[in-house]
Amino acid sequence: MLFEEAYENYKIYAMKRHKKQSFNVLVYNFNANILNYFKGYKLNDIKINDVLKWQDFIISKSFCNNHNKNLYAMLKSFFSYCHFKYNFDDSFFFEVCTFKPNYENKKSDFYTLEEFKHFIKYVDNEIYKQFFNLMFFTGTRPGEAMALKFNDIQDNYLIINKTIDEHGKREIGTPKSISSYRKILLDKKLKKDLLNLKKLYTNCTFDDFIFGGKKPLSPTTINRHKIKACNKANMRSITLHQFRHSHASFLLKNGIDIHVISKRLGHSNPSITLDVYTHADENEEKRVLKTLNQKRLNFSVLVYIFKIKSILKHFSMF
């Protein structure tokens, strides 16, 4: 049996066990990063060396380590299915380790407030400008931002209770997890700017999308506006999800409690926030060094004064 033939049956199996959005993400990633490599292979001809070469293929794409590990888990799940369905010998796969983190690339990219201010000046469309403003100043996931409607702005809060599948048909789905259902406090300017977008759409109601009106914006179009602005601003481009990293880093740098940030981001545990969004950049390292040097200097001065006092006390005895 060919790899792709077994995969078609696996999709039927997986569809019954995943939420619609999760299934769409699984299929998108499997097609792009697993099927396109193993297509044409006979299932029983796949050996350990083939999987190792596939890992090299994935590493060459420079994904983050979490994404690599998710792809490894997908392939493992598929082989387990084939083991029980077709008596496929998947024992060799357990000798293949998951992807090891690349510590040189562990630091996730993000914009500082100063960089974001420079970037946003070059976004020339008001709808897209407010999309990036919302991402930076609230930390929503891209799919959550695209799914927002005007009636999700209630008092001074943004209600997060849905998301849009970023891969494929842009269908409305439920948030990533229970903790993803949340209310995010909006600053006055952002709230006003978001509500003002309603004037830009024809016959707009509060049940329309904040970003797009009757139909939500597509991630490809959003990315196109982002890259265009970055080129004009002569600065690097970050991913849509890294605007979320930027928000978390901005709050951490300004001393906001990690529990508050975790709740705002919709994480189930503050340890997730700390693991993913803490960044020790060069400026922070310099602050650490300056603090240590200052404390060590103060301590040395105290020791020196103590010695002088001891010497003076000694001579005063004569």
Coordinates of C-alpha atoms in Angstrom, one line a residue:
M1 CA 0.0 0.0 0.0
L2 CA 1.2 3.5 -0.9
F3 CA 1.8 6.1 1.9
E4 CA -0.9 8.4 0.4
E5 CA -3.5 5.6 0.2
A6 CA -3.1 4.8 3.9
Y7 CA -3.2 8.6 4.7
E8 CA -6.6 9.0 3.0
N9 CA -8.0 6.4 5.4
Y10 CA -6.2 7.9 8.3
K11 CA -7.9 11.3 7.6
I12 CA -11.3 9.6 8.0
Y13 CA -10.1 8.1 11.3
A14 CA -8.7 11.5 12.5
M15 CA -11.8 13.5 11.5
K16 CA -13.9 11.6 14.0
R17 CA -11.5 12.3 16.8
H18 CA -10.6 16.0 16.3
K19 CA -12.5 19.3 16.5
K20 CA -13.1 20.7 13.0
Q21 CA -10.5 23.4 13.3
S22 CA -7.9 21.1 14.8
F23 CA -8.5 18.6 12.0
N24 CA -8.1 21.3 9.4
V25 CA -4.7 22.3 10.9
L26 CA -3.6 18.7 11.1
V27 CA -4.4 18.1 7.4
Y28 CA -2.7 21.4 6.3
N29 CA 0.5 20.6 8.2
F30 CA 0.5 16.9 7.2
N31 CA 0.0 17.7 3.5
A32 CA 2.7 20.4 3.5
N33 CA 5.4 18.7 5.6
I34 CA 4.8 15.0 5.7
L35 CA 2.7 13.8 2.7
N36 CA 4.8 15.9 0.2
Y37 CA 7.9 14.1 1.4
F38 CA 6.6 10.5 1.7
K39 CA 4.2 10.5 -1.3
G40 CA 5.1 7.6 -3.6
Y41 CA 6.7 5.5 -0.9
K42 CA 5.3 2.1 -0.3
L43 CA 4.3 2.0 3.4
N44 CA 6.3 -1.2 4.2
D45 CA 9.4 0.1 2.5
I46 CA 9.8 3.0 4.9
K47 CA 12.7 2.4 7.3
I48 CA 14.5 4.4 10.0
N49 CA 16.9 6.0 7.5
D50 CA 13.9 7.5 5.6
V51 CA 12.5 9.1 8.7
L52 CA 16.0 10.5 9.6
K53 CA 16.2 12.1 6.1
W54 CA 12.7 13.5 6.6
Q55 CA 13.8 15.1 9.8
D56 CA 16.7 16.7 7.9
F57 CA 14.1 18.0 5.4
I58 CA 12.0 19.5 8.1
I59 CA 15.1 21.1 9.9
S60 CA 16.0 22.8 6.6
K61 CA 12.7 24.7 6.7
S62 CA 13.8 26.5 9.9
F63 CA 10.6 26.0 11.8
C64 CA 10.5 26.6 15.5
N65 CA 11.2 23.5 17.6
N66 CA 7.7 23.3 18.9
H67 CA 6.4 23.0 15.3
N68 CA 9.0 20.4 14.5
K69 CA 7.9 18.3 17.5
N70 CA 4.2 18.6 16.5
L71 CA 5.1 17.2 13.1
Y72 CA 7.0 14.4 14.7
A73 CA 3.9 13.6 16.8
M74 CA 1.7 13.6 13.7
L75 CA 3.9 11.1 11.9
K76 CA 4.1 9.0 15.0
S77 CA 0.3 9.0 15.3
F78 CA -0.1 8.1 11.6
F79 CA 2.4 5.2 11.9
S80 CA 0.6 3.9 15.0
Y81 CA -2.7 3.9 13.1
C82 CA -1.0 2.0 10.3
H83 CA 0.3 -0.5 12.8
F84 CA -3.1 -1.4 14.1
K85 CA -5.0 -1.0 10.7
Y86 CA -2.5 -2.7 8.3
N87 CA -0.1 -4.5 10.7
F88 CA 2.6 -2.1 9.7
D89 CA 5.8 -2.6 11.7
D90 CA 6.4 0.8 13.3
S91 CA 8.9 -0.4 15.9
F92 CA 11.8 1.3 14.2
F93 CA 10.1 4.7 14.7
F94 CA 10.7 4.4 18.5
E95 CA 14.4 4.5 17.8
V96 CA 14.1 7.9 16.2
C97 CA 14.3 10.7 18.7
T98 CA 12.1 13.7 18.4
F99 CA 13.7 17.0 17.2
K100 CA 16.3 18.5 19.5
P101 CA 15.9 22.2 20.3
N102 CA 18.2 24.5 18.4
Y103 CA 19.3 26.8 21.3
E104 CA 20.8 29.3 19.0
N105 CA 17.4 30.0 17.4
K106 CA 15.4 29.5 20.7
K107 CA 14.8 33.2 21.1
S108 CA 11.6 34.1 19.3
D109 CA 11.6 37.4 17.4
F110 CA 9.4 40.2 18.4
Y111 CA 9.0 44.0 18.1
T112 CA 9.8 46.4 20.9
L113 CA 7.4 49.3 21.3
E114 CA 9.8 51.6 19.5
E115 CA 10.1 49.2 16.5
F116 CA 6.3 48.7 16.4
K117 CA 5.8 52.5 16.3
H118 CA 8.1 52.7 13.4
F119 CA 6.4 49.8 11.6
I120 CA 2.8 51.0 12.1
K121 CA 3.6 54.4 10.5
Y122 CA 4.1 52.6 7.1
V123 CA 0.8 50.7 7.2
D124 CA -1.3 52.8 4.8
N125 CA -4.7 51.1 5.1
E126 CA -6.7 51.9 8.3
I127 CA -8.3 48.5 8.6
Y128 CA -5.0 46.7 8.5
K129 CA -3.3 49.3 10.7
Q130 CA -5.9 48.6 13.4
F131 CA -5.5 44.9 13.0
F132 CA -1.8 45.2 13.8
N133 CA -2.5 47.7 16.6
L134 CA -4.9 45.2 18.2
M135 CA -2.4 42.3 17.9
F136 CA 0.4 44.3 19.5
F137 CA -1.7 45.9 22.3
T138 CA -3.9 42.9 23.2
G139 CA -1.8 39.8 22.4
T140 CA -4.7 38.0 20.7
R141 CA -3.9 35.0 18.4
P142 CA -4.2 35.9 14.7
G143 CA -7.3 33.6 14.3
E144 CA -9.0 35.2 17.3
A145 CA -8.4 38.7 15.9
M146 CA -9.8 37.8 12.5
A147 CA -12.9 36.3 14.1
L148 CA -13.8 39.5 16.1
K149 CA -17.1 41.2 15.4
F150 CA -18.1 44.7 16.5
N151 CA -20.5 43.2 19.1
D152 CA -17.5 41.6 20.8
I153 CA -16.5 45.0 22.1
Q154 CA -18.5 45.3 25.3
D155 CA -17.9 48.2 27.7
N156 CA -14.1 48.4 27.9
Y157 CA -13.5 44.8 27.1
L158 CA -12.9 42.6 24.1
I159 CA -14.7 39.3 24.3
I160 CA -12.7 36.3 22.9
N161 CA -15.1 33.4 22.3
K162 CA -14.3 32.2 18.8
T163 CA -11.5 31.9 16.3
I164 CA -11.0 31.5 12.5
D165 CA -9.1 28.6 10.9
E166 CA -6.1 30.3 9.4
H167 CA -5.6 27.4 7.0
G168 CA -8.2 26.8 4.3
K169 CA -11.8 28.0 4.3
R170 CA -11.6 30.6 7.1
E171 CA -14.4 29.0 9.0
I172 CA -15.5 30.2 12.5
G173 CA -14.6 27.7 15.3
T174 CA -14.2 27.6 19.0
P175 CA -11.0 28.9 20.7
K176 CA -7.9 26.8 21.2
S177 CA -8.8 25.8 24.8
I178 CA -11.1 26.5 27.8
S179 CA -8.6 29.1 29.1
S180 CA -8.7 30.9 25.6
Y181 CA -12.3 32.1 26.4
R182 CA -11.6 35.4 28.0
K183 CA -12.2 39.1 28.3
I184 CA -9.3 41.5 27.4
L185 CA -9.3 45.1 28.8
L186 CA -8.9 47.6 26.0
D187 CA -7.2 51.0 26.3
K188 CA -9.4 54.0 25.3
K189 CA -7.7 54.8 22.1
L190 CA -7.7 51.3 20.7
K191 CA -11.4 50.9 21.6
K192 CA -12.3 54.2 19.8
D193 CA -10.2 53.3 16.7
L194 CA -11.8 49.8 16.4
L195 CA -15.3 51.2 16.6
N196 CA -14.5 53.9 14.1
L197 CA -13.8 51.1 11.5
K198 CA -17.5 50.5 11.4
K199 CA -17.8 53.7 9.3
L200 CA -15.6 52.3 6.6
Y201 CA -18.0 49.5 5.7
T202 CA -21.3 49.8 3.7
N203 CA -24.4 48.9 5.7
C204 CA -22.3 47.7 8.6
T205 CA -24.0 46.2 11.6
F206 CA -22.6 45.1 15.0
D207 CA -22.7 41.5 13.8
D208 CA -20.1 42.3 11.1
F209 CA -16.4 41.5 11.4
I210 CA -14.2 44.3 12.8
F211 CA -11.6 43.4 10.2
G212 CA -13.4 42.9 6.9
G213 CA -17.1 43.7 7.4
K214 CA -19.3 41.0 5.9
K215 CA -16.4 38.7 5.4
P216 CA -13.2 38.4 7.5
L217 CA -9.8 39.3 6.1
S218 CA -7.6 36.5 4.8
P219 CA -4.2 35.9 6.5
T220 CA -2.4 36.0 3.1
T221 CA -3.8 39.6 2.5
I222 CA -2.8 40.6 6.0
N223 CA 0.7 39.3 5.5
R224 CA 1.0 41.1 2.2
H225 CA 0.2 44.4 3.9
K226 CA 2.6 43.6 6.7
I227 CA 5.5 42.8 4.3
K228 CA 4.7 45.9 2.3
A229 CA 5.0 48.1 5.4
C230 CA 8.2 46.4 6.5
N231 CA 9.8 47.0 3.1
K232 CA 8.8 50.7 3.3
A233 CA 10.1 51.0 6.9
N234 CA 13.3 49.2 6.0
M235 CA 12.9 46.7 8.8
R236 CA 12.6 42.9 9.3
S237 CA 9.3 41.2 9.1
I238 CA 7.9 39.1 12.0
T239 CA 5.1 36.6 11.8
L240 CA 1.6 37.4 12.8
H241 CA 1.9 35.2 15.8
Q242 CA 5.0 37.1 16.9
F243 CA 2.9 40.3 17.4
R244 CA 1.5 38.3 20.3
H245 CA 5.0 37.6 21.5
S246 CA 5.6 41.4 21.2
H247 CA 2.7 42.2 23.5
A248 CA 3.8 39.7 26.1
S249 CA 7.4 41.0 26.0
F250 CA 6.2 44.6 26.2
L251 CA 4.1 43.8 29.4
L252 CA 6.9 41.8 31.0
K253 CA 9.4 44.6 30.4
N254 CA 7.0 47.1 32.0
G255 CA 6.7 45.0 35.2
I256 CA 3.2 43.6 34.7
D257 CA 2.7 40.5 36.9
I258 CA 3.1 37.2 35.0
H259 CA -0.3 35.9 36.2
V260 CA -2.0 38.9 34.7
I261 CA -0.2 38.5 31.4
S262 CA -1.0 34.7 31.4
K263 CA -4.7 35.4 31.8
R264 CA -4.7 38.1 29.2
L265 CA -3.1 35.8 26.7
G266 CA -5.5 32.9 27.5
H267 CA -2.8 30.5 28.8
S268 CA -3.9 27.8 31.2
N269 CA -0.8 28.2 33.3
P270 CA 1.7 31.1 33.9
S271 CA 4.6 28.7 33.4
I272 CA 3.6 28.5 29.7
T273 CA 3.8 32.2 29.5
L274 CA 7.2 32.3 31.1
D275 CA 8.5 29.5 28.9
V276 CA 7.4 31.0 25.6
Y277 CA 7.5 34.7 26.1
T278 CA 10.4 35.6 28.3
H279 CA 13.3 37.1 26.2
A280 CA 16.8 37.9 27.6
D281 CA 17.9 40.4 25.1
E282 CA 21.2 42.3 25.2
N283 CA 19.8 45.3 26.9
E284 CA 18.3 43.1 29.7
E285 CA 21.7 41.3 30.1
K286 CA 23.4 44.7 30.3
R287 CA 21.0 45.7 33.1
V288 CA 21.8 42.5 34.9
L289 CA 25.5 43.2 34.6
K290 CA 25.1 46.8 35.7
T291 CA 23.1 45.7 38.8
L292 CA 25.7 43.1 39.7
N293 CA 28.6 45.5 39.3
Q294 CA 26.9 48.2 41.3
K295 CA 26.0 45.8 44.2
R296 CA 29.6 44.4 44.2
L297 CA 31.0 47.9 44.2
N298 CA 28.8 48.9 47.1
F299 CA 29.8 45.8 49.0
S300 CA 33.5 46.5 48.3
V301 CA 33.1 50.1 49.6
L302 CA 31.5 48.8 52.8
V303 CA 34.3 46.3 53.4
Y304 CA 36.9 49.0 52.7
I305 CA 35.2 51.4 55.2
F306 CA 35.0 48.7 57.8
K307 CA 38.8 48.0 57.4
I308 CA 39.6 51.7 57.8
K309 CA 37.5 51.9 60.9
S310 CA 39.2 48.9 62.4
I311 CA 42.7 50.3 61.7
L312 CA 41.7 53.7 63.2
K313 CA 40.3 52.0 66.2
H314 CA 43.5 50.0 66.6
F315 CA 45.7 53.1 66.6
S316 CA 43.4 54.9 69.0
M317 CA 44.2 52.4 71.6
F318 CA 47.8 53.6 71.8

